[in-house]
PDB file of C-alpha atoms in Angstrom:
ATOM      1  CA  MET A   1     150.541  95.462  77.245  1.00  0.00           C
ATOM      2  CA  GLU A   2     153.035  95.169  80.082  1.00  0.00           C
ATOM      3  CA  PRO A   3     152.089  97.259  83.161  1.00  0.00           C
ATOM      4  CA  SER A   4     155.393  99.170  83.013  1.00  0.00           C
ATOM      5  CA  ARG A   5     154.647 100.133  79.389  1.00  0.00           C
ATOM      6  CA  THR A   6     151.216 101.458  80.409  1.00  0.00           C
ATOM      7  CA  VAL A   7     152.818 103.764  82.978  1.00  0.00           C
ATOM      8  CA  GLN A   8     155.537 104.904  80.571  1.00  0.00           C
ATOM      9  CA  LEU A   9     152.824 105.734  78.016  1.00  0.00           C
ATOM     10  CA  LEU A  10     150.905 107.674  80.667  1.00  0.00           C
ATOM     11  CA  TRP A  11     153.850 110.018  81.203  1.00  0.00           C
ATOM     12  CA  ASP A  12     154.628 110.231  77.474  1.00  0.00           C
ATOM     13  CA  ARG A  13     151.037 111.200  76.692  1.00  0.00           C
ATOM     14  CA  MET A  14     150.989 113.756  79.495  1.00  0.00           C
ATOM     15  CA  GLN A  15     154.134 115.326  78.090  1.00  0.00           C
ATOM     16  CA  ASP A  16     152.451 115.446  74.669  1.00  0.00           C
ATOM     17  CA  ARG A  17     149.238 116.912  76.192  1.00  0.00           C
ATOM     18  CA  ASP A  18     147.396 113.986  74.610  1.00  0.00           C
ATOM     19  CA  TRP A  19     144.530 114.073  77.097  1.00  0.00           C
ATOM     20  CA  SER A  20     142.303 111.570  75.323  1.00  0.00           C
ATOM     21  CA  GLY A  21     145.317 109.240  75.170  1.00  0.00           C
ATOM     22  CA  VAL A  22     145.877 109.698  78.922  1.00  0.00           C
ATOM     23  CA  GLY A  23     142.230 108.855  79.521  1.00  0.00           C
ATOM     24  CA  ALA A  24     142.508 105.699  77.424  1.00  0.00           C
ATOM     25  CA  LEU A  25     145.106 104.385  79.894  1.00  0.00           C
ATOM     26  CA  LEU A  26     142.827 104.818  82.917  1.00  0.00           C
ATOM     27  CA  ALA A  27     139.917 102.699  84.078  1.00  0.00           C
ATOM     28  CA  PRO A  28     136.682 104.742  84.138  1.00  0.00           C
ATOM     29  CA  ASP A  29     136.516 104.380  87.940  1.00  0.00           C
ATOM     30  CA  ALA A  30     140.259 104.805  88.622  1.00  0.00           C
ATOM     31  CA  ILE A  31     141.121 106.375  91.962  1.00  0.00           C
ATOM     32  CA  VAL A  32     144.349 108.348  92.393  1.00  0.00           C
ATOM     33  CA  GLU A  33     145.361 109.708  95.788  1.00  0.00           C
ATOM     34  CA  TRP A  34     147.680 112.623  96.537  1.00  0.00           C
ATOM     35  CA  PRO A  35     148.403 112.168 100.277  1.00  0.00           C
ATOM     36  CA  ALA A  36     150.713 115.196 100.561  1.00  0.00           C
ATOM     37  CA  SER A  37     147.847 117.546  99.690  1.00  0.00           C
ATOM     38  CA  GLY A  38     145.104 115.356 101.164  1.00  0.00           C
ATOM     39  CA  GLU A  39     143.264 114.836  97.863  1.00  0.00           C
ATOM     40  CA  ARG A  40     141.601 111.881  96.201  1.00  0.00           C
ATOM     41  CA  ILE A  41     140.753 112.040  92.513  1.00  0.00           C
ATOM     42  CA  VAL A  42     137.870 109.720  91.665  1.00  0.00           C
ATOM     43  CA  GLY A  43     137.321 108.732  88.060  1.00  0.00           C
ATOM     44  CA  ARG A  44     139.160 108.944  84.753  1.00  0.00           C
ATOM     45  CA  GLU A  45     137.640 112.267  83.709  1.00  0.00           C
ATOM     46  CA  ASN A  46     138.595 114.034  86.944  1.00  0.00           C
ATOM     47  CA  TYR A  47     142.191 112.794  86.757  1.00  0.00           C
ATOM     48  CA  VAL A  48     142.514 113.927  83.150  1.00  0.00           C
ATOM     49  CA  ARG A  49     140.986 117.360  83.914  1.00  0.00           C
ATOM     50  CA  VAL A  50     143.193 117.973  86.977  1.00  0.00           C
ATOM     51  CA  ASN A  51     146.272 117.379  84.838  1.00  0.00           C
ATOM     52  CA  ALA A  52     145.026 119.131  81.701  1.00  0.00           C
ATOM     53  CA  GLU A  53     144.190 122.294  83.627  1.00  0.00           C
ATOM     54  CA  TYR A  54     147.512 122.556  85.424  1.00  0.00           C
ATOM     55  CA  PRO A  55     149.144 125.883  84.470  1.00  0.00           C
ATOM     56  CA  GLU A  56     151.303 125.510  81.357  1.00  0.00           C
ATOM     57  CA  GLY A  57     155.072 125.817  81.354  1.00  0.00           C
ATOM     58  CA  TRP A  58     155.949 122.308  82.511  1.00  0.00           C
ATOM     59  CA  SER A  59     157.648 119.288  81.022  1.00  0.00           C
ATOM     60  CA  ILE A  60     158.009 115.718  82.249  1.00  0.00           C
ATOM     61  CA  HIS A  61     161.224 113.737  82.481  1.00  0.00           C
ATOM     62  CA  VAL A  62     160.770 110.089  83.435  1.00  0.00           C
ATOM     63  CA  LEU A  63     163.630 109.118  85.737  1.00  0.00           C
ATOM     64  CA  ARG A  64     162.616 105.495  86.252  1.00  0.00           C
ATOM     65  CA  VAL A  65     159.814 102.966  86.002  1.00  0.00           C
ATOM     66  CA  VAL A  66     160.009  99.785  88.072  1.00  0.00           C
ATOM     67  CA  ALA A  67     157.407  97.029  87.928  1.00  0.00           C
ATOM     68  CA  SER A  68     156.540  93.949  89.910  1.00  0.00           C
ATOM     69  CA  GLY A  69     153.558  92.188  88.409  1.00  0.00           C
ATOM     70  CA  ASN A  70     150.642  94.621  88.224  1.00  0.00           C
ATOM     71  CA  GLU A  71     152.281  97.114  90.589  1.00  0.00           C
ATOM     72  CA  VAL A  72     154.402  99.828  88.967  1.00  0.00           C
ATOM     73  CA  VAL A  73     156.427 102.606  90.571  1.00  0.00           C
ATOM     74  CA  SER A  74     157.506 105.650  88.590  1.00  0.00           C
ATOM     75  CA  GLU A  75     159.678 108.623  89.446  1.00  0.00           C
ATOM     76  CA  VAL A  76     159.393 111.757  87.336  1.00  0.00           C
ATOM     77  CA  GLU A  77     160.873 115.235  87.397  1.00  0.00           C
ATOM     78  CA  VAL A  78     158.616 118.089  86.332  1.00  0.00           C
ATOM     79  CA  PRO A  79     160.361 121.416  85.820  1.00  0.00           C
ATOM     80  CA  HIS A  80     158.052 124.399  85.473  1.00  0.00           C
ATOM     81  CA  GLY A  81     159.223 127.804  84.289  1.00  0.00           C
ATOM     82  CA  ALA A  82     157.383 129.737  87.014  1.00  0.00           C
ATOM     83  CA  MET A  83     156.808 127.149  89.751  1.00  0.00           C
ATOM     84  CA  GLY A  84     160.194 125.471  90.088  1.00  0.00           C
ATOM     85  CA  VAL A  85     161.183 121.832  89.813  1.00  0.00           C
ATOM     86  CA  HIS A  86     158.899 119.156  91.210  1.00  0.00           C
ATOM     87  CA  ARG A  87     159.368 115.430  91.606  1.00  0.00           C
ATOM     88  CA  ALA A  88     156.749 112.736  91.912  1.00  0.00           C
ATOM     89  CA  VAL A  89     156.992 109.148  93.006  1.00  0.00           C
ATOM     90  CA  SER A  90     153.866 107.297  91.963  1.00  0.00           C
ATOM     91  CA  PHE A  91     152.607 103.843  92.871  1.00  0.00           C
ATOM     92  CA  TRP A  92     150.276 102.491  90.182  1.00  0.00           C
ATOM     93  CA  THR A  93     148.059  99.425  89.929  1.00  0.00           C
ATOM     94  CA  VAL A  94     147.603  98.282  86.333  1.00  0.00           C
ATOM     95  CA  GLU A  95     145.039  95.655  85.347  1.00  0.00           C
ATOM     96  CA  ASN A  96     144.415  94.499  81.779  1.00  0.00           C
ATOM     97  CA  GLY A  97     146.462  97.359  80.345  1.00  0.00           C
ATOM     98  CA  VAL A  98     144.734 100.190  82.240  1.00  0.00           C
ATOM     99  CA  ILE A  99     145.521 102.007  85.470  1.00  0.00           C
ATOM    100  CA  THR A 100     142.932 101.237  88.128  1.00  0.00           C
ATOM    101  CA  GLY A 101     144.515 103.145  90.986  1.00  0.00           C
ATOM    102  CA  GLY A 102     147.467 105.151  92.094  1.00  0.00           C
ATOM    103  CA  ARG A 103     149.066 107.045  94.938  1.00  0.00           C
ATOM    104  CA  GLU A 104     151.346 109.936  93.996  1.00  0.00           C
ATOM    105  CA  TYR A 105     153.727 111.813  96.267  1.00  0.00           C
ATOM    106  CA  TRP A 106     154.582 115.226  94.814  1.00  0.00           C
ATOM    107  CA  THR A 107     157.177 117.598  96.217  1.00  0.00           C
ATOM    108  CA  GLU A 108     159.112 120.638  95.130  1.00  0.00           C
ATOM    109  CA  LEU A 109     162.873 120.089  95.151  1.00  0.00           C
ATOM    110  CA  GLY A 110     164.351 121.645  98.268  1.00  0.00           C
ATOM    111  CA  ALA A 111     160.933 122.398  99.792  1.00  0.00           C
ATOM    112  CA  ASP A 112     161.614 120.341 102.904  1.00  0.00           C
ATOM    113  CA  ARG A 113     164.464 121.981 104.748  1.00  0.00           C
ATOM    114  CA  ALA A 114     166.911 119.577 106.340  1.00  0.00           C
ATOM    115  CA  PRO A 115     167.378 120.023 110.082  1.00  0.00           C
ATOM    116  CA  GLU A 116     170.681 121.531 111.108  1.00  0.00           C
ATOM    117  CA  TRP A 117     171.675 118.512 113.231  1.00  0.00           C
ATOM    118  CA  ARG A 118     172.036 116.345 110.092  1.00  0.00           C
ATOM    119  CA  THR A 119     174.526 118.707 108.412  1.00  0.00           C
ATOM    120  CA  PRO A 120     177.647 116.765 109.520  1.00  0.00           C
ATOM    121  CA  TYR A 121     176.291 113.585 107.922  1.00  0.00           C
ATOM    122  CA  THR A 122     174.830 114.813 104.637  1.00  0.00           C
ATOM    123  CA  GLU A 123     175.556 116.915 101.576  1.00  0.00           C
ATOM    124  CA  ARG A 124     173.180 118.977  99.440  1.00  0.00           C
ATOM    125  CA  ILE A 125     171.936 117.606  96.134  1.00  0.00           C
TER     126      ILE A 125
END
């Protein structure tokens, strides 16, 4: 399976809450880092549990998946009824059809306030 397809399936299975299917796409010893919160998730089971136990009310919209060899970048939007809209840019390493590692940068839309000095040069999105 192409690495980009593996990552697309990861997000599709998360949206479907197919946790065993998510696990099937991860190497048993996969390591996923979340630098913004200073966390490292070690192992398939921990990654699946962290996502499965996230408070319900969310959906996933894949905005793009871009691959170069075994390296895949995805951008997703995750609206949540009570917690707002989040975005994640994830850098995945895929080997032999499974994810062996990743680094995900999660943020809430509008959480980082733009400094006033940039106002003349930018517009709000």
